[in-house]
XYZ file of C-alpha atoms in Angstrom:
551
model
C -15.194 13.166 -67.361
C -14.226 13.617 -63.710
C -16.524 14.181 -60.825
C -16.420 16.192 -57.667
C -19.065 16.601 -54.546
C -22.128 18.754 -55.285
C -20.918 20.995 -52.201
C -17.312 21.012 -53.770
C -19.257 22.245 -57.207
C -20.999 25.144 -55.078
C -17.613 26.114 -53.999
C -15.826 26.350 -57.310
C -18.636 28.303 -58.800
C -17.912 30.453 -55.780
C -14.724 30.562 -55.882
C -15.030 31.300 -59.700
C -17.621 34.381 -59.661
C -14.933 36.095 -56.848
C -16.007 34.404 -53.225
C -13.100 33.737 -51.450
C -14.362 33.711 -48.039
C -17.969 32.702 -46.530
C -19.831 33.834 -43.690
C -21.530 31.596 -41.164
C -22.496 29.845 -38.047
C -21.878 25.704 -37.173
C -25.168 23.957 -37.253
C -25.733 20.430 -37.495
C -27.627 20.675 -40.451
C -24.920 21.959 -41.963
C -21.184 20.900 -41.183
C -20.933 18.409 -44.067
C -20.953 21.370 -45.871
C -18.440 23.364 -43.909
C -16.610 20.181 -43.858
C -16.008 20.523 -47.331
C -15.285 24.464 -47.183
C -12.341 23.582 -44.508
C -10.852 21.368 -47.193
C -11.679 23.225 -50.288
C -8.256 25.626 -51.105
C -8.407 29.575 -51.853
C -12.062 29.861 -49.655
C -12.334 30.266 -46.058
C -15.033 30.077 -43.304
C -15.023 33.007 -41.301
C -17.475 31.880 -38.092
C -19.166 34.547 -36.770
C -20.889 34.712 -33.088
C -24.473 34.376 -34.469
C -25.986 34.196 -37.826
C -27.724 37.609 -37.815
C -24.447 39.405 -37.682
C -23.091 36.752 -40.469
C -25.878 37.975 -42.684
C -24.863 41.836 -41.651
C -20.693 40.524 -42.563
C -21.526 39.448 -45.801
C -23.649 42.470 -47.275
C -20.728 44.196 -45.786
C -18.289 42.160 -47.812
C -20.433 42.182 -50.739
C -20.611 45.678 -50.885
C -16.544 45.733 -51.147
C -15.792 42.613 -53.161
C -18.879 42.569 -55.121
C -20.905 39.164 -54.379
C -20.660 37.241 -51.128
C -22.061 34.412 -49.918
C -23.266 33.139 -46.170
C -23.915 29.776 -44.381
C -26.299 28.717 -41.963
C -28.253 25.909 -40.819
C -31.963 24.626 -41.648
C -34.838 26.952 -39.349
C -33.485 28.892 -36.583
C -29.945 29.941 -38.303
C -31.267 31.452 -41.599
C -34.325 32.738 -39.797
C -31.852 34.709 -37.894
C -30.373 35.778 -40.614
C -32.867 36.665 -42.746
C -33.066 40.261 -41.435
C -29.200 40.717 -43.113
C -30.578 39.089 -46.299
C -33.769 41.363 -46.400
C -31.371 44.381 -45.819
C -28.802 43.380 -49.285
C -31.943 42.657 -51.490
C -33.271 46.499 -50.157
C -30.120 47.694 -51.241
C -29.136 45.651 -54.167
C -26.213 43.771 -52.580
C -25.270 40.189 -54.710
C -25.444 37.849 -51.455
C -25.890 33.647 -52.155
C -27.375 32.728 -48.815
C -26.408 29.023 -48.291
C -28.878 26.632 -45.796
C -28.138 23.135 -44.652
C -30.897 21.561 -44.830
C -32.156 18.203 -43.168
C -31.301 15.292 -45.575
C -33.688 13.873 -48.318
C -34.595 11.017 -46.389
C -36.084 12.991 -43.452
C -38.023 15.672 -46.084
C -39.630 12.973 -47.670
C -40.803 11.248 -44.343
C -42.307 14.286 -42.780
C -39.844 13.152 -39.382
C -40.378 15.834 -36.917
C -37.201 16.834 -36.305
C -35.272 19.641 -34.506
C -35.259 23.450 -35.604
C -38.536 22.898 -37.652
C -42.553 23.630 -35.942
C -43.401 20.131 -35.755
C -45.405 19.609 -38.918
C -43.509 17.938 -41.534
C -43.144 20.601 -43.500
C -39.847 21.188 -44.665
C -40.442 24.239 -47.244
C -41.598 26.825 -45.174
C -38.686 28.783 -44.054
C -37.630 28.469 -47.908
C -41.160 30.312 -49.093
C -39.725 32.959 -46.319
C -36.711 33.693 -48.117
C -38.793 33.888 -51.570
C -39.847 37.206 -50.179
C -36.319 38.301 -49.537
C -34.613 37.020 -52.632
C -34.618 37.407 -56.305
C -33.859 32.909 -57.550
C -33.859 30.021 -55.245
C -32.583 26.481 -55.653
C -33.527 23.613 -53.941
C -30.426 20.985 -55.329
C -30.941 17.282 -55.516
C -28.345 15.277 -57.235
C -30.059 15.378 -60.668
C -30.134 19.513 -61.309
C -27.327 20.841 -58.589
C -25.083 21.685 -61.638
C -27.750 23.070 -63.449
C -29.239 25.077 -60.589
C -26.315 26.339 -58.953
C -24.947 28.243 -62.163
C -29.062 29.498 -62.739
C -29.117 31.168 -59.409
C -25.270 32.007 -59.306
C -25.898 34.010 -62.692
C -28.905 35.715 -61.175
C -27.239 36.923 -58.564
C -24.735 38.528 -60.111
C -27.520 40.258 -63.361
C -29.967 41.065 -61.101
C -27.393 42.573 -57.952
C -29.670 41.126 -55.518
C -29.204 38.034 -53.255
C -30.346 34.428 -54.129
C -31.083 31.531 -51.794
C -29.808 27.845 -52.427
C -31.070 24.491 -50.216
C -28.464 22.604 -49.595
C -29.966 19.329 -47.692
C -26.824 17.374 -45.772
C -26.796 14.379 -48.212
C -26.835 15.613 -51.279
C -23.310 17.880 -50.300
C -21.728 14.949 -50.583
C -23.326 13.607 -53.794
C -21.335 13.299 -56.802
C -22.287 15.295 -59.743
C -19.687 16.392 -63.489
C -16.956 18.346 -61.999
C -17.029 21.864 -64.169
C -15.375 21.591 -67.243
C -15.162 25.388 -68.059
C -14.743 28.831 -65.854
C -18.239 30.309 -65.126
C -19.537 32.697 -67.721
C -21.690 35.350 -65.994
C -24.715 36.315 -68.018
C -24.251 40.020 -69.089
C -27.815 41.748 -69.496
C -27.758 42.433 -73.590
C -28.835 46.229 -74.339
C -31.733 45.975 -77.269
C -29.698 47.907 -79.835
C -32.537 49.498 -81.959
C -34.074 50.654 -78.336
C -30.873 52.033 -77.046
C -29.996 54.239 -80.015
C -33.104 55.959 -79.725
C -32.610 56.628 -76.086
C -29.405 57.671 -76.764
C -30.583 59.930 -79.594
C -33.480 61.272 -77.048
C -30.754 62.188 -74.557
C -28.187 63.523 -76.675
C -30.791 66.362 -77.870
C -32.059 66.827 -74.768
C -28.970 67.445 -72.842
C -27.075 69.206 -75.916
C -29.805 72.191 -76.095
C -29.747 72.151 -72.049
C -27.558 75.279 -70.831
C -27.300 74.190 -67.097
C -27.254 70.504 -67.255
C -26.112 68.322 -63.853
C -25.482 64.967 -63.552
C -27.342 63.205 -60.394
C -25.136 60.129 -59.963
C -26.454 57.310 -56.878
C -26.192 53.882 -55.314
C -27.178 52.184 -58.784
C -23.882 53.414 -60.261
C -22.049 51.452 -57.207
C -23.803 48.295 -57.323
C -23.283 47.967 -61.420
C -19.843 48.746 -60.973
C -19.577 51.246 -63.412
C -17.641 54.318 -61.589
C -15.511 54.182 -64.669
C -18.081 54.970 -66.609
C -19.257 57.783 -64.606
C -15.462 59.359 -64.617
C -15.327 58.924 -68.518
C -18.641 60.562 -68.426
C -17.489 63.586 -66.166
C -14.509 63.879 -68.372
C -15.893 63.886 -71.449
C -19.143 66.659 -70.659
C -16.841 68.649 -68.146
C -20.847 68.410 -66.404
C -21.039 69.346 -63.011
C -21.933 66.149 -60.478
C -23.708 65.418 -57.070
C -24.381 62.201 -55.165
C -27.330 61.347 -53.156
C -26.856 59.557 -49.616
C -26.846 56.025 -50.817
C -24.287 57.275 -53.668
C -22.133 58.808 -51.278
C -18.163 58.128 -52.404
C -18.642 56.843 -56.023
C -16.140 59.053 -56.545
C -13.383 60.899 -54.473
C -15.496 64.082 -53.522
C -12.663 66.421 -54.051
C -13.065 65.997 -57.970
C -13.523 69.429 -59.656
C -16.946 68.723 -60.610
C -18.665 67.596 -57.592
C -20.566 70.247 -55.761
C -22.461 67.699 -53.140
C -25.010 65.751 -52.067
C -28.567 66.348 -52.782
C -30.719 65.226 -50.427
C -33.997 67.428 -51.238
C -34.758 70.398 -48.340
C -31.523 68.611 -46.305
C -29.570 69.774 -48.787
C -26.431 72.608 -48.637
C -28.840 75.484 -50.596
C -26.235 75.909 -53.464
C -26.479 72.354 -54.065
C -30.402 72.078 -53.570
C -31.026 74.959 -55.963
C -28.696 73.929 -58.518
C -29.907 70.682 -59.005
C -33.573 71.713 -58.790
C -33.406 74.911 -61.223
C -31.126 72.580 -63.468
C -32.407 72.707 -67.388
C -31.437 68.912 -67.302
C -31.044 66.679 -64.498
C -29.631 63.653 -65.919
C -29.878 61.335 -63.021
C -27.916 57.905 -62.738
C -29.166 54.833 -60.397
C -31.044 57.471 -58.094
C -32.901 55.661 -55.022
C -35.865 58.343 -54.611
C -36.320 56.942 -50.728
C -37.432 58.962 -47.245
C -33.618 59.390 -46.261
C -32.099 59.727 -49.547
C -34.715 62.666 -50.471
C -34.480 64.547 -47.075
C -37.980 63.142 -46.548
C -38.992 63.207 -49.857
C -38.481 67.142 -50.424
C -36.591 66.418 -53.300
C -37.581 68.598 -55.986
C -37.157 66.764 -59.310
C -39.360 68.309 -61.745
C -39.904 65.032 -64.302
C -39.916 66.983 -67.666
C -36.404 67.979 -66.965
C -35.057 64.567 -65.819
C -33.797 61.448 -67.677
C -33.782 58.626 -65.763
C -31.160 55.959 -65.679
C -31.209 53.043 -64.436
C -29.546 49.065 -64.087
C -31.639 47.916 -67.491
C -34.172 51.024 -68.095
C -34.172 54.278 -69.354
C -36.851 56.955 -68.687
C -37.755 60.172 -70.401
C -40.756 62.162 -69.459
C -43.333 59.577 -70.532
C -41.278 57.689 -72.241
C -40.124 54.539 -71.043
C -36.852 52.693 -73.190
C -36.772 49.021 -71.501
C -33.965 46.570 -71.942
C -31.260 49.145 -72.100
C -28.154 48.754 -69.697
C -26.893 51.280 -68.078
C -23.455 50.410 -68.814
C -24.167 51.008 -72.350
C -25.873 54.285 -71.809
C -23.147 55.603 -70.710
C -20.560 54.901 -72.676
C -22.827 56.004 -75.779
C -23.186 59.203 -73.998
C -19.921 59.463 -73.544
C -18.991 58.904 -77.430
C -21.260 61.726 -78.087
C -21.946 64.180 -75.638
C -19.975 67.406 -76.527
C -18.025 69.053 -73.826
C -18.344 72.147 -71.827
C -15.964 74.288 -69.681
C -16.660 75.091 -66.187
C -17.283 78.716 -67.321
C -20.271 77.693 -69.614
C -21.770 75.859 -67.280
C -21.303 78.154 -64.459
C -21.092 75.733 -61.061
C -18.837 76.304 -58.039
C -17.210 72.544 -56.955
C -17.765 71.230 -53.722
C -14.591 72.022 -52.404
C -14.830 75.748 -53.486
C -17.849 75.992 -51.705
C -17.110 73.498 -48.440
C -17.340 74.406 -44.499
C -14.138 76.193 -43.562
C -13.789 73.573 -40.558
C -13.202 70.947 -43.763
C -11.130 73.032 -45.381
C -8.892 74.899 -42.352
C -6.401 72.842 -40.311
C -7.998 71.767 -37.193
C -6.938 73.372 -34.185
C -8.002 71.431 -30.946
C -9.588 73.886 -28.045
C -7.898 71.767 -24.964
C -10.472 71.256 -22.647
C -13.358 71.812 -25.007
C -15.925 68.698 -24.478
C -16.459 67.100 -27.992
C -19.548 68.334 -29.963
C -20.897 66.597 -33.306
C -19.707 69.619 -35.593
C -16.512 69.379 -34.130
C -15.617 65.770 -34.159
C -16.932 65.890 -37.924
C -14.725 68.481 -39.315
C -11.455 66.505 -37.084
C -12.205 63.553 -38.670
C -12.382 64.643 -41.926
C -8.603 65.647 -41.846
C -8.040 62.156 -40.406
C -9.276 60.282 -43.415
C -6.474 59.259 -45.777
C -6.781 57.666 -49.319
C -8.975 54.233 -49.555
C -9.940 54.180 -46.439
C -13.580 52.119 -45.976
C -15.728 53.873 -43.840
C -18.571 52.185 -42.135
C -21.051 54.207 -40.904
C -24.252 53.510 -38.974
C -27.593 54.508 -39.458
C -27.971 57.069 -36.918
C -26.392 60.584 -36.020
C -22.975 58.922 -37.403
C -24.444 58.418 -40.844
C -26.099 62.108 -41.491
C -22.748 63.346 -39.463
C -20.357 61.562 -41.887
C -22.281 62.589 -44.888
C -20.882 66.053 -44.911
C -17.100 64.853 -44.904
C -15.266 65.252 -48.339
C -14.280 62.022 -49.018
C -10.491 61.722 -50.493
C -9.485 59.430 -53.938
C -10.763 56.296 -53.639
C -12.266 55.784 -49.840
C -15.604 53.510 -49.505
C -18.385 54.876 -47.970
C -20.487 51.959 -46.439
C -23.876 53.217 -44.579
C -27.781 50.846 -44.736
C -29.440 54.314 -45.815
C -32.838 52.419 -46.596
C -33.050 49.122 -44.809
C -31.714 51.261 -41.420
C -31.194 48.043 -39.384
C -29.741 49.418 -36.266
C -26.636 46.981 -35.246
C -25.965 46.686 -38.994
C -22.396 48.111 -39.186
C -20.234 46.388 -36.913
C -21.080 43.456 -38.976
C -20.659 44.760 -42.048
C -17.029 46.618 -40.649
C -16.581 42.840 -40.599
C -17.084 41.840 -44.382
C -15.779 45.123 -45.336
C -12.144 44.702 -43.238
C -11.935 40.483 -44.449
C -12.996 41.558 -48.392
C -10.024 44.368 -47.841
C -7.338 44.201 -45.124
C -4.815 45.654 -47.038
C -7.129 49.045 -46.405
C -7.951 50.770 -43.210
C -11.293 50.197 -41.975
C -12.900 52.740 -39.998
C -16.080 52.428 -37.859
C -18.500 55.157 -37.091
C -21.226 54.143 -34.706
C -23.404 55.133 -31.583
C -23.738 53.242 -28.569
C -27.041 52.141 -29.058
C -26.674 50.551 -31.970
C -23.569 48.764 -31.050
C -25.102 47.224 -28.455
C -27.294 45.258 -30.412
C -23.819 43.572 -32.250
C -21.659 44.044 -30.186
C -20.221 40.282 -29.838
C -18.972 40.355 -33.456
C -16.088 42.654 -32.036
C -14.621 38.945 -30.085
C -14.579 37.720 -34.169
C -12.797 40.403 -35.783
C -10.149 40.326 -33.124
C -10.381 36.472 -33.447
C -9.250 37.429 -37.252
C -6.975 39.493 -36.923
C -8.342 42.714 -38.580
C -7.086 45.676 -37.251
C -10.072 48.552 -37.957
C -10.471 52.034 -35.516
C -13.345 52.179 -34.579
C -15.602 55.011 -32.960
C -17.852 54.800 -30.913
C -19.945 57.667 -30.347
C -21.386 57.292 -26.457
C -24.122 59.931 -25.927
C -25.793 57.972 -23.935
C -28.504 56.357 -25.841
C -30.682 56.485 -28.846
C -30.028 59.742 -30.096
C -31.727 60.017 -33.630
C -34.695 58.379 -31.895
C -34.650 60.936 -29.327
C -34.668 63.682 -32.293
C -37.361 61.688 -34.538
C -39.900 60.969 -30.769
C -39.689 61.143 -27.108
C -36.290 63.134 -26.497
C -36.771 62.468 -22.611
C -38.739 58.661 -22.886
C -36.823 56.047 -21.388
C -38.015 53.693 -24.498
C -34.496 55.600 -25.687
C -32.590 55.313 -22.710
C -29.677 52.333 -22.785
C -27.311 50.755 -19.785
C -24.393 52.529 -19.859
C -21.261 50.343 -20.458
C -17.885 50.895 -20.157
C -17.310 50.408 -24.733
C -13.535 51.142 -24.569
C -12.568 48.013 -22.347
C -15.363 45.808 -24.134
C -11.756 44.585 -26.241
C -10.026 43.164 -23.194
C -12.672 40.356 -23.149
C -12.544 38.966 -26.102
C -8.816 39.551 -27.087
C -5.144 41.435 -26.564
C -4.545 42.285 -29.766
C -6.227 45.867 -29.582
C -6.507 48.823 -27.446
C -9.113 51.486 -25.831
C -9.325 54.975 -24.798
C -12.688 57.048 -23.581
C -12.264 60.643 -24.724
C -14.277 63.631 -23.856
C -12.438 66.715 -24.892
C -10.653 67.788 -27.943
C -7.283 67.386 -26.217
C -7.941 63.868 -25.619
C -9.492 63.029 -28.824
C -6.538 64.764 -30.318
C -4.291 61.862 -28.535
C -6.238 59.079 -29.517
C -6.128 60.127 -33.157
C -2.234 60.282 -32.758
C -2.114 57.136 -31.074
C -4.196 55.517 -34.017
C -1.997 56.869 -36.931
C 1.290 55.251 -35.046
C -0.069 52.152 -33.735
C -1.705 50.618 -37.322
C -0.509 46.798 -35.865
C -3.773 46.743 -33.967
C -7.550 46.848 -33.522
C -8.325 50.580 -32.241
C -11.350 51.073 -29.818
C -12.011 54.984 -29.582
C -15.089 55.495 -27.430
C -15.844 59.384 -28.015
C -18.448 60.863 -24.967
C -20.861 63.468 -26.349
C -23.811 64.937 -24.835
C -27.156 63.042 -25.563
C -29.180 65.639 -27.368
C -26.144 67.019 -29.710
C -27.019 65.916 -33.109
C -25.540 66.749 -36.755
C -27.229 69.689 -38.128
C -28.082 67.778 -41.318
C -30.165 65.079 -39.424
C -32.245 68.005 -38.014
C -32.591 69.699 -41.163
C -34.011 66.576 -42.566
C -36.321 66.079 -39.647
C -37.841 69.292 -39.511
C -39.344 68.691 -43.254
């Protein structure tokens, strides 16, 4: 038998389930453990400027590489990054948030040490991060093996993050080095449950004459946009996203007409999903953003609900079925039907002429949300990852037709403003082989802005756009357009790179013309970090965000 560290076990399992890099901050709780991450081959620490954005960096790189993990220290560094912890487990991103913890010794005494209140207790922050994730571990020498692979496993059924206690003595413990690669548990369909689900299904949607497919978020985070093509292919159904679902797959395929996001919706869209015979909806989300307020019309005796490990029809509930094999059943028995049967117009056939024209720059035009939208839609190219923050820049970017294979990466629920130049972090160190792009307002970036100094420190080479209209500007539309709660101090975003690094560059653009420039300057100059700050006026916002905010 040979042995290895308990922190060296943690980082094979890691390394094993697909983590090759982990997020984090120093702490002195804590560096036995990083120690150990230095040394360990084929993972890397990637040290962020404070732990909150760390947290933010690895939904981000969860999102793209599908499970991530972080590192912080005991108290005040997973405390500060429990708010990017809470945000993955609202959106069903597979995070394992490491803490180094005080050693044994020091638990057991009740010492009143550093980065805890003063009471000897040494559990609290732990309970915390009960609330925020699905399995914790606390690992001694005697069940670190044992636990690790538990909450590892759990992590990657369940989609959601875990929490592990790592106290600073027992890293370096030595525990049965794995024998075998880990086997992730695969959620078993019950067979006798899922053919009668099928079965229900199958009739339903074979007597339905206008029958859409609703495809969201859960689709993404089980990793089954596969399935969903075979799915499309097989029906020849017609297809539309919700917010959270936006880019499962490139939205120039023949059978997308949209996204439905209830009243906020394009009207061909809202009405064809609504009046459908047959809504057979995939992972849907039904939250406030997602349902354009929750105007979304579903009407429940037309719609079959599928989700990660339940099915629902009408009343009837079909537990411990996986979606995975849902939909490869329905695709082995569904019949299919041409576009003429089922009478739907794609989204491309019935898309904005400003998507679908070639863009032709007024000079000395200032730059206006519609505008900038439909230019950067012909920027996009193939796989790009676009980042998007909650704000005008998410409900703006929602309208672009995404091309074959691009990410779309936006907190639609857990909204925490600040959230995306983190996770443009994650995304660009899970990918760098694929353009990153950044969309986000100047408010928000404010609140993360340091993380910009560590993804020049790395290397990655994103554009990034910064919309300046001069303060909160969704807040302004949602309460107090002229309340200086939404005012911000102006800074000057484009030179913000010259601080921290030379291996990028800056422009402030307010008119087509000039925006037209930067773009060029962006296509030809891929060998570094592109800072694009883009001045509108304050009160322009997308028209969808208003539409939603007028329900």
């Amino acid at each position: 038998m040979t042995y290895c560290t308990v922190g060296d076990y943690l980082l094979l399992r890691l390394k094993q389930i697909g983590v090759k890099h982990i997020f984090g901050v120093a702490g002195d709780y804590n560096m036995e453990f990083l120690d150990q991450i230095v040394n360990q081959e084929g993972i890397e620490l990637v040290s962020t400027c404070n732990e909150l954005n760390a947290s933010y960096a690895t939904d981000g790189y969860g999102r793209i590489n599908g499970v991530a993990a972080l590192i912080t220290t005991f108290g005040v560094g997973e405390l500060s990054a429990i708010n990017g912890i809470a945000g993955a487990y609202a959106e069903h991103v597979p995070v394992v948030a490491i803490t180094g913890a005080p050693a044994t010794k020091i638990q057991s005494s009740k010492a009143l040490v550093h980065h805890t209140f003063g009471t000897g207790d040494f559990s609290m922050f732990a309970r915390m991060y009960e609330q925020v994730t699905v399995a914790q571990a606390y690992l001694t020498p005697d069940n670190a093996t044992a636990e690790i692979d538990r909450v590892l496993g759990i992590c990657l059924l369940k989609k959601l993050p875990v929490y592990i206690s790592l106290p600073m003595d027992v890293a370096y413990q030595e525990v049965a080095a794995p024998s075998d690669s880990f086997m992730p548990p695969v959620f078993q369909s019950d067979r006798t449950t899922l053919a009668q689900a099928v079965d229900a299904c199958v009739t339903i949607l074979e007597k339905a004459l206008k029958p859409v497919i609703l495809a969201d978020v859960g689709v993404d985070r089980q990793r089954l946009h596969g399935e969903l093509r075979e799915l499309l292919a097989i029906t020849g159904y017609p297809y539309a996203t919700m917010n959270m679902g936006k880019g499962l797959l490139e939205e120039t395929h023949p059978q997308f007409i949209g996204i439905y996001n209830g009243a906020a919706s394009e009207e061909y869209v809202r009405k064809r999903i609504e009046e459908a015979d047959c809504v057979l909806s995939i992972g849907a989300l039904m939250t406030d953003f997602n349902t354009g307020k929750f105007s979304a019309k579903l009407d429940p005796s037309r719609t079959i609900e599928v989700h990660g490990q339940y099915l629902k029809i009408k009343d009837a509930l079909y537990d411990n079925v996986a979606m995975r094999d849902v939909l490869s059943a329905l695709s082995k028995r569904l019949q299919h039907h041409d576009a003429q049967t089922l009478d739907f117009k794609s989204a491309m056939e019935n898309l904005d002429t400003g998507f679908t024209t070639p863009f032709q720059p007024n000079v000395d035009a200032t730059i206006t949300q519609r505008r900038f939208w439909y230019r950067l839609a012909h920027f996009l190219k193939e796989d790009d990852i676009i980042v998007a923050e909650t704000g005008t820049c998410l409900f703006g970017a929602s309208i672009i037709p995404l091309p074959k294979g691009t990410t779309f990466v936006g907190q639609v629920l857990w909204g925490s403003i600040g959230y995306s130049v983190g996770s443009l972090l994650g995304s660009g160190v899970a990918a760098p082989q694929r353009r990153s792009i950044l969309l986000v307002g100047d408010g928000s970036f404010q609140m993360t802005a340091q993380e910009l100094s560590t993804i020049l420190r790395y290397d990655l080479k994103p554009i990034i756009f910064l919309i300046n209209n001069d303060g909160y500007t969704i807040e302004r539309d949602i309460h107090g357009a002229t309340m200086p709660y939404n005012d911000i101090q102006p800074w000057n975003y484009h030179k913000l790179h010259e601080i921290f690094a030379t291996n990028g560059w800056g422009i402030k653009v307010s008119t087509e013309s000039e925006l037209e420039s930067a773009l060029q300057k962006a296509e030809q100059n891929r060998d570094k970090l592109a800072f694009i700050e883009v001045v509108m006026d304050k009160m322009d916002s997308p028209e969808t965000l208003l539409k939603m905010l007028q329900n």
